[in-house]
Amino acid sequence: MSTDTATSTSSATAALAADRPSMVTAKQLSRATATRQRRSAHAKMWIGATCALLVILPVALANVLPLPGPDQQQLTARLLPPLTGGHLLGTDQLGRDLLSRILHGGQVSLTVGVLAVVVSGIIGIVAGSAAGFLGGWVDSAVSRLLEAQLSLPLLMMLLLVVALFGSSIPVITFVIAVAQWPEVARLTRSLVLVEREKPYVAAARVLGLHRIAILVRHVLPNVIKRATVVVLLLLAQAVLLESALSYLGAGPQRPFATWGRIISDGQDFVTTSWWLVTMPGLVIAILVVGVNLFGDGLRDRVRRRKGSDT
Amino acid sequence: MFRYLARRITQSALTVFLTVSGVFFLIRLAPGDPAAALSSPVATAAELDRVRAQFGLDKPLINQYWIFIKHLFTGDLGTSFSFQSSALDVVLSRLPYTITLAVTSILLTTVIAVPLGVWMARNADTAREFGANVVTIAAQSMPDFWSGIMLLTIFAVLIPVLPAAGFAGWDGLVLPTVTVAILQIALISRMVRRDMVANLNAPYLVVARARGLSNGALTWRYAMRNSAIPVLTALGTRFAAMLNGVVVVEVVFGWPGVGSLVVRALETRDYPLITATVLVTAALAVLVQLLVDLAYPLLDPRVRLGKGATS
């Protein structure tokens, strides 16, 4: 009986003590830098994922959604403002539904972006890890190439390649991948350089493993996660680069006009029909903001787990 | 010092040379008749033969390359089809416009991005800073041609306070500069923040604080001095990138620089002009990088150029 009353009187403090055996209050904890960093990383990831999915889902479902065809012209309904005549984002100068054009064009833009990022990620990780782990001439060759590409008139070279080899999806994908691999390679190289000096690598070497086997089976798994975060951020840049190329008329022409092309088409009408430029641009911006925020939050989290800076 | 300089200049020249060679081989690797590609689109058969003879396209590739190199060292990159004058001269006449735009943009970027980045570093992980963080992410997520058109529509059409296109006067510089700077400010301020956060938490700063220095002195005289090199490197890289990368913005605003020139050259397949543009911009970008590297010892006395210098 007496023990019961004792516990009930001090139950509040006891419960608190059991939870948190220190004088640090919950309020102080919630104000701590680590908590705030974690919270902001979470917020970024959530906002980012929401924004990105807001664009990606409709684009992925473009063929299923009840929309007029992207190339279906209706000359009686030209340059309709948004929310009129059953066109959510209005129509363009040929009476094509803008939303449908944006979503179908987005399929091309996103495909190019994802493919380019996968290719540049593979090239970057292979080249970067080889340079970091093997050192010697491999390292100096890769590093020279990285340095040289920094100082090249990149966009001009890309435009030249597209002009020479045609603006097909494989060419544009390749061009964007070439533009982006240095970023992945540089990061992977620096991560591998750190990882290479760790004891487990020496242990693996003592066990008689081949250098390539050590790199692939032991070192790469430790760096791949942080390298892929950068690859995710590159997706945002790939989408931007593709839109810039297609704005300049060097984007994929088939099967549908991509975002940059829609904007450059609408530019002539910008004074009278603001939505033709504003809407596709907003779609790009929302997607890229989403991917960037998500990647940034993810990077914050991964970085804290690993306890070092990137 | 002089050995370092000589080595760096050789390296830079080599980079430029390899780039231009790359363009040479790209044009010849491309499908189709290079003679058709190297002459104007309306060339007759006789003109095509003349071009073949001029570029020695009937000779083996390696001989062609040798001729190209010889021309390169005499500054002869061929005649531009659309301008009917030396390609190099055409590019050089456009260059001041691009440099003007790049310089004003980098100045605007520096003036805004460095204080912004420092502010973000000093308020790291607060709600205010989170807001600024999201804004900079948004700024680097907008396609620059789109923000250009938007600015143009707002400030030249809806509220006509600034000229819409071209280089009529100095006020024509405002919108292109702002458009270019938006992305750069976002990139640089985030970079400054990252670097300054590390420096503001460094042990030497705790010691300096214990000695009773003001926050301003701590930030600018201590932390910033140590961030100066990475910040300068980033600014230099961005400036070099701008010299090549303002292509899109120049097209949006009809800016008479190298960028809009190269887009026109690509549309008309004006290959001598393209080669000349690549040569000039690559040389310029490499030069900027070299100047940035040479400025290191001024900012940090610990840096000795050329002595065991890596990277």
PDB file of N, CA, C and O in Angstrom, chain A residues 39-87:
ATOM      1  N   ARG A  39      15.955  18.055 -38.137  1.00  0.00           N
ATOM      2  CA  ARG A  39      14.624  18.491 -38.530  1.00  0.00           C
ATOM      3  C   ARG A  39      14.653  19.175 -39.896  1.00  0.00           C
ATOM      4  O   ARG A  39      13.789  18.946 -40.730  1.00  0.00           O
ATOM      5  N   SER A  40      15.691  20.020 -40.118  1.00  0.00           N
ATOM      6  CA  SER A  40      15.706  20.719 -41.400  1.00  0.00           C
ATOM      7  C   SER A  40      16.006  19.741 -42.529  1.00  0.00           C
ATOM      8  O   SER A  40      15.460  19.883 -43.626  1.00  0.00           O
ATOM      9  N   ALA A  41      16.839  18.722 -42.248  1.00  0.00           N
ATOM     10  CA  ALA A  41      17.083  17.712 -43.283  1.00  0.00           C
ATOM     11  C   ALA A  41      15.798  16.975 -43.620  1.00  0.00           C
ATOM     12  O   ALA A  41      15.481  16.725 -44.780  1.00  0.00           O
ATOM     13  N   HIS A  42      15.017  16.652 -42.558  1.00  0.00           N
ATOM     14  CA  HIS A  42      13.744  15.975 -42.768  1.00  0.00           C
ATOM     15  C   HIS A  42      12.798  16.839 -43.575  1.00  0.00           C
ATOM     16  O   HIS A  42      12.173  16.371 -44.534  1.00  0.00           O
ATOM     17  N   ALA A  43      12.706  18.122 -43.156  1.00  0.00           N
ATOM     18  CA  ALA A  43      11.795  19.031 -43.856  1.00  0.00           C
ATOM     19  C   ALA A  43      12.166  19.116 -45.315  1.00  0.00           C
ATOM     20  O   ALA A  43      11.308  19.041 -46.197  1.00  0.00           O
ATOM     21  N   LYS A  44      13.482  19.263 -45.576  1.00  0.00           N
ATOM     22  CA  LYS A  44      13.926  19.359 -46.966  1.00  0.00           C
ATOM     23  C   LYS A  44      13.530  18.118 -47.756  1.00  0.00           C
ATOM     24  O   LYS A  44      13.032  18.204 -48.876  1.00  0.00           O
ATOM     25  N   MET A  45      13.749  16.938 -47.135  1.00  0.00           N
ATOM     26  CA  MET A  45      13.445  15.705 -47.858  1.00  0.00           C
ATOM     27  C   MET A  45      11.958  15.593 -48.144  1.00  0.00           C
ATOM     28  O   MET A  45      11.555  15.194 -49.236  1.00  0.00           O
ATOM     29  N   TRP A  46      11.133  15.975 -47.173  1.00  0.00           N
ATOM     30  CA  TRP A  46       9.692  15.857 -47.386  1.00  0.00           C
ATOM     31  C   TRP A  46       9.197  16.848 -48.426  1.00  0.00           C
ATOM     32  O   TRP A  46       8.478  16.480 -49.355  1.00  0.00           O
ATOM     33  N   ILE A  47       9.598  18.131 -48.258  1.00  0.00           N
ATOM     34  CA  ILE A  47       9.166  19.128 -49.240  1.00  0.00           C
ATOM     35  C   ILE A  47       9.675  18.735 -50.622  1.00  0.00           C
ATOM     36  O   ILE A  47       8.943  18.794 -51.613  1.00  0.00           O
ATOM     37  N   GLY A  48      10.939  18.314 -50.668  1.00  0.00           N
ATOM     38  CA  GLY A  48      11.546  17.942 -51.949  1.00  0.00           C
ATOM     39  C   GLY A  48      10.809  16.801 -52.606  1.00  0.00           C
ATOM     40  O   GLY A  48      10.460  16.868 -53.785  1.00  0.00           O
ATOM     41  N   ALA A  49      10.546  15.741 -51.837  1.00  0.00           N
ATOM     42  CA  ALA A  49       9.869  14.576 -52.410  1.00  0.00           C
ATOM     43  C   ALA A  49       8.476  14.967 -52.899  1.00  0.00           C
ATOM     44  O   ALA A  49       8.051  14.547 -53.982  1.00  0.00           O
ATOM     45  N   THR A  50       7.788  15.816 -52.123  1.00  0.00           N
ATOM     46  CA  THR A  50       6.447  16.243 -52.537  1.00  0.00           C
ATOM     47  C   THR A  50       6.505  16.995 -53.859  1.00  0.00           C
ATOM     48  O   THR A  50       5.750  16.703 -54.791  1.00  0.00           O
ATOM     49  N   CYS A  51       7.415  17.979 -53.940  1.00  0.00           N
ATOM     50  CA  CYS A  51       7.521  18.773 -55.173  1.00  0.00           C
ATOM     51  C   CYS A  51       7.858  17.883 -56.364  1.00  0.00           C
ATOM     52  O   CYS A  51       7.245  17.986 -57.427  1.00  0.00           O
ATOM     53  N   ALA A  52       8.847  17.007 -56.170  1.00  0.00           N
ATOM     54  CA  ALA A  52       9.292  16.172 -57.290  1.00  0.00           C
ATOM     55  C   ALA A  52       8.162  15.254 -57.753  1.00  0.00           C
ATOM     56  O   ALA A  52       7.904  15.125 -58.953  1.00  0.00           O
ATOM     57  N   LEU A  53       7.465  14.629 -56.784  1.00  0.00           N
ATOM     58  CA  LEU A  53       6.392  13.707 -57.161  1.00  0.00           C
ATOM     59  C   LEU A  53       5.228  14.446 -57.808  1.00  0.00           C
ATOM     60  O   LEU A  53       4.553  13.909 -58.682  1.00  0.00           O
ATOM     61  N   LEU A  54       5.017  15.706 -57.386  1.00  0.00           N
ATOM     62  CA  LEU A  54       3.961  16.535 -57.964  1.00  0.00           C
ATOM     63  C   LEU A  54       4.138  16.646 -59.475  1.00  0.00           C
ATOM     64  O   LEU A  54       3.166  16.783 -60.225  1.00  0.00           O
ATOM     65  N   VAL A  55       5.377  16.606 -59.928  1.00  0.00           N
ATOM     66  CA  VAL A  55       5.640  16.672 -61.370  1.00  0.00           C
ATOM     67  C   VAL A  55       5.784  15.277 -61.953  1.00  0.00           C
ATOM     68  O   VAL A  55       5.225  14.959 -63.001  1.00  0.00           O
ATOM     69  N   ILE A  56       6.543  14.404 -61.251  1.00  0.00           N
ATOM     70  CA  ILE A  56       6.883  13.100 -61.833  1.00  0.00           C
ATOM     71  C   ILE A  56       5.644  12.229 -62.030  1.00  0.00           C
ATOM     72  O   ILE A  56       5.474  11.615 -63.084  1.00  0.00           O
ATOM     73  N   LEU A  57       4.746  12.206 -61.032  1.00  0.00           N
ATOM     74  CA  LEU A  57       3.574  11.335 -61.135  1.00  0.00           C
ATOM     75  C   LEU A  57       2.697  11.680 -62.342  1.00  0.00           C
ATOM     76  O   LEU A  57       2.409  10.806 -63.163  1.00  0.00           O
ATOM     77  N   PRO A  58       2.264  12.961 -62.486  1.00  0.00           N
ATOM     78  CA  PRO A  58       1.461  13.266 -63.673  1.00  0.00           C
ATOM     79  C   PRO A  58       2.188  12.962 -64.977  1.00  0.00           C
ATOM     80  O   PRO A  58       1.580  12.483 -65.926  1.00  0.00           O
ATOM     81  N   VAL A  59       3.506  13.226 -64.999  1.00  0.00           N
ATOM     82  CA  VAL A  59       4.263  12.951 -66.222  1.00  0.00           C
ATOM     83  C   VAL A  59       4.241  11.452 -66.526  1.00  0.00           C
ATOM     84  O   VAL A  59       4.009  11.033 -67.659  1.00  0.00           O
ATOM     85  N   ALA A  60       4.425  10.641 -65.480  1.00  0.00           N
ATOM     86  CA  ALA A  60       4.434   9.198 -65.673  1.00  0.00           C
ATOM     87  C   ALA A  60       3.063   8.700 -66.118  1.00  0.00           C
ATOM     88  O   ALA A  60       2.962   7.744 -66.887  1.00  0.00           O
ATOM     89  N   LEU A  61       2.022   9.379 -65.631  1.00  0.00           N
ATOM     90  CA  LEU A  61       0.665   8.918 -65.925  1.00  0.00           C
ATOM     91  C   LEU A  61       0.054   9.641 -67.128  1.00  0.00           C
ATOM     92  O   LEU A  61      -1.145   9.514 -67.388  1.00  0.00           O
ATOM     93  N   ALA A  62       0.869  10.383 -67.872  1.00  0.00           N
ATOM     94  CA  ALA A  62       0.338  11.234 -68.938  1.00  0.00           C
ATOM     95  C   ALA A  62      -0.519  10.467 -69.937  1.00  0.00           C
ATOM     96  O   ALA A  62      -1.507  10.977 -70.443  1.00  0.00           O
ATOM     97  N   ASN A  63      -0.130   9.212 -70.206  1.00  0.00           N
ATOM     98  CA  ASN A  63      -0.872   8.447 -71.210  1.00  0.00           C
ATOM     99  C   ASN A  63      -2.212   7.954 -70.685  1.00  0.00           C
ATOM    100  O   ASN A  63      -3.098   7.607 -71.460  1.00  0.00           O
ATOM    101  N   VAL A  64      -2.349   7.880 -69.356  1.00  0.00           N
ATOM    102  CA  VAL A  64      -3.574   7.354 -68.755  1.00  0.00           C
ATOM    103  C   VAL A  64      -4.573   8.470 -68.476  1.00  0.00           C
ATOM    104  O   VAL A  64      -5.784   8.276 -68.552  1.00  0.00           O
ATOM    105  N   LEU A  65      -4.042   9.663 -68.169  1.00  0.00           N
ATOM    106  CA  LEU A  65      -4.920  10.765 -67.783  1.00  0.00           C
ATOM    107  C   LEU A  65      -5.826  11.179 -68.944  1.00  0.00           C
ATOM    108  O   LEU A  65      -5.437  11.093 -70.113  1.00  0.00           O
ATOM    109  N   PRO A  66      -7.048  11.605 -68.615  1.00  0.00           N
ATOM    110  CA  PRO A  66      -7.986  12.022 -69.674  1.00  0.00           C
ATOM    111  C   PRO A  66      -7.612  13.382 -70.249  1.00  0.00           C
ATOM    112  O   PRO A  66      -8.156  14.414 -69.863  1.00  0.00           O
ATOM    113  N   LEU A  67      -6.648  13.376 -71.166  1.00  0.00           N
ATOM    114  CA  LEU A  67      -6.172  14.630 -71.752  1.00  0.00           C
ATOM    115  C   LEU A  67      -6.263  14.530 -73.271  1.00  0.00           C
ATOM    116  O   LEU A  67      -6.156  13.436 -73.821  1.00  0.00           O
ATOM    117  N   PRO A  68      -6.431  15.669 -73.945  1.00  0.00           N
ATOM    118  CA  PRO A  68      -6.311  15.629 -75.404  1.00  0.00           C
ATOM    119  C   PRO A  68      -4.876  15.289 -75.793  1.00  0.00           C
ATOM    120  O   PRO A  68      -3.954  15.514 -74.995  1.00  0.00           O
ATOM    121  N   GLY A  69      -4.668  14.756 -76.978  1.00  0.00           N
ATOM    122  CA  GLY A  69      -3.316  14.409 -77.422  1.00  0.00           C
ATOM    123  C   GLY A  69      -2.441  15.645 -77.479  1.00  0.00           C
ATOM    124  O   GLY A  69      -2.940  16.745 -77.728  1.00  0.00           O
ATOM    125  N   PRO A  70      -1.132  15.491 -77.255  1.00  0.00           N
ATOM    126  CA  PRO A  70      -0.237  16.657 -77.220  1.00  0.00           C
ATOM    127  C   PRO A  70      -0.092  17.318 -78.586  1.00  0.00           C
ATOM    128  O   PRO A  70       0.273  18.483 -78.659  1.00  0.00           O
ATOM    129  N   ASP A  71      -0.366  16.569 -79.644  1.00  0.00           N
ATOM    130  CA  ASP A  71      -0.222  17.158 -80.972  1.00  0.00           C
ATOM    131  C   ASP A  71      -1.575  17.411 -81.633  1.00  0.00           C
ATOM    132  O   ASP A  71      -1.654  17.742 -82.808  1.00  0.00           O
ATOM    133  N   GLN A  72      -2.618  17.221 -80.852  1.00  0.00           N
ATOM    134  CA  GLN A  72      -3.963  17.393 -81.398  1.00  0.00           C
ATOM    135  C   GLN A  72      -4.294  18.877 -81.501  1.00  0.00           C
ATOM    136  O   GLN A  72      -4.492  19.552 -80.491  1.00  0.00           O
ATOM    137  N   GLN A  73      -4.342  19.385 -82.717  1.00  0.00           N
ATOM    138  CA  GLN A  73      -4.583  20.820 -82.897  1.00  0.00           C
ATOM    139  C   GLN A  73      -6.072  21.104 -82.970  1.00  0.00           C
ATOM    140  O   GLN A  73      -6.835  20.334 -83.513  1.00  0.00           O
ATOM    141  N   GLN A  74      -6.437  22.237 -82.414  1.00  0.00           N
ATOM    142  CA  GLN A  74      -7.832  22.654 -82.452  1.00  0.00           C
ATOM    143  C   GLN A  74      -7.813  24.146 -82.719  1.00  0.00           C
ATOM    144  O   GLN A  74      -7.721  24.962 -81.800  1.00  0.00           O
ATOM    145  N   LEU A  75      -7.880  24.503 -83.996  1.00  0.00           N
ATOM    146  CA  LEU A  75      -7.607  25.889 -84.367  1.00  0.00           C
ATOM    147  C   LEU A  75      -8.690  26.860 -83.916  1.00  0.00           C
ATOM    148  O   LEU A  75      -8.482  28.066 -83.930  1.00  0.00           O
ATOM    149  N   THR A  76      -9.825  26.323 -83.494  1.00  0.00           N
ATOM    150  CA  THR A  76     -10.860  27.228 -82.979  1.00  0.00           C
ATOM    151  C   THR A  76     -10.574  27.617 -81.539  1.00  0.00           C
ATOM    152  O   THR A  76     -11.166  28.556 -81.030  1.00  0.00           O
ATOM    153  N   ALA A  77      -9.696  26.854 -80.880  1.00  0.00           N
ATOM    154  CA  ALA A  77      -9.427  27.125 -79.465  1.00  0.00           C
ATOM    155  C   ALA A  77      -7.967  27.487 -79.274  1.00  0.00           C
ATOM    156  O   ALA A  77      -7.241  26.866 -78.525  1.00  0.00           O
ATOM    157  N   ARG A  78      -7.522  28.538 -80.016  1.00  0.00           N
ATOM    158  CA  ARG A  78      -6.123  28.923 -79.905  1.00  0.00           C
ATOM    159  C   ARG A  78      -5.892  29.880 -78.737  1.00  0.00           C
ATOM    160  O   ARG A  78      -6.756  30.715 -78.447  1.00  0.00           O
ATOM    161  N   LEU A  79      -4.729  29.769 -78.120  1.00  0.00           N
ATOM    162  CA  LEU A  79      -4.278  30.715 -77.089  1.00  0.00           C
ATOM    163  C   LEU A  79      -5.336  30.965 -76.005  1.00  0.00           C
ATOM    164  O   LEU A  79      -5.552  32.096 -75.591  1.00  0.00           O
ATOM    165  N   LEU A  80      -5.997  29.884 -75.591  1.00  0.00           N
ATOM    166  CA  LEU A  80      -6.946  30.012 -74.492  1.00  0.00           C
ATOM    167  C   LEU A  80      -6.181  30.135 -73.189  1.00  0.00           C
ATOM    168  O   LEU A  80      -5.222  29.397 -72.965  1.00  0.00           O
ATOM    169  N   PRO A  81      -6.583  31.069 -72.317  1.00  0.00           N
ATOM    170  CA  PRO A  81      -5.914  31.156 -71.016  1.00  0.00           C
ATOM    171  C   PRO A  81      -6.222  29.932 -70.158  1.00  0.00           C
ATOM    172  O   PRO A  81      -7.165  29.193 -70.454  1.00  0.00           O
ATOM    173  N   PRO A  82      -5.447  29.708 -69.111  1.00  0.00           N
ATOM    174  CA  PRO A  82      -5.675  28.546 -68.246  1.00  0.00           C
ATOM    175  C   PRO A  82      -7.092  28.516 -67.690  1.00  0.00           C
ATOM    176  O   PRO A  82      -7.735  29.560 -67.548  1.00  0.00           O
ATOM    177  N   LEU A  83      -7.569  27.311 -67.415  1.00  0.00           N
ATOM    178  CA  LEU A  83      -8.871  27.074 -66.782  1.00  0.00           C
ATOM    179  C   LEU A  83     -10.050  27.469 -67.668  1.00  0.00           C
ATOM    180  O   LEU A  83     -11.131  27.723 -67.189  1.00  0.00           O
ATOM    181  N   THR A  84      -9.838  27.564 -68.976  1.00  0.00           N
ATOM    182  CA  THR A  84     -10.975  27.835 -69.855  1.00  0.00           C
ATOM    183  C   THR A  84     -11.111  26.702 -70.867  1.00  0.00           C
ATOM    184  O   THR A  84     -10.118  26.074 -71.242  1.00  0.00           O
ATOM    185  N   GLY A  85     -12.331  26.463 -71.297  1.00  0.00           N
ATOM    186  CA  GLY A  85     -12.619  25.484 -72.336  1.00  0.00           C
ATOM    187  C   GLY A  85     -12.115  24.096 -72.025  1.00  0.00           C
ATOM    188  O   GLY A  85     -11.754  23.349 -72.930  1.00  0.00           O
ATOM    189  N   GLY A  86     -12.087  23.752 -70.731  1.00  0.00           N
ATOM    190  CA  GLY A  86     -11.657  22.410 -70.355  1.00  0.00           C
ATOM    191  C   GLY A  86     -10.158  22.194 -70.476  1.00  0.00           C
ATOM    192  O   GLY A  86      -9.679  21.072 -70.432  1.00  0.00           O
ATOM    193  N   HIS A  87      -9.396  23.270 -70.660  1.00  0.00           N
ATOM    194  CA  HIS A  87      -7.933  23.134 -70.704  1.00  0.00           C
ATOM    195  C   HIS A  87      -7.362  23.720 -69.418  1.00  0.00           C
ATOM    196  O   HIS A  87      -7.402  24.935 -69.220  1.00  0.00           O
TER     197      HIS A  87
END
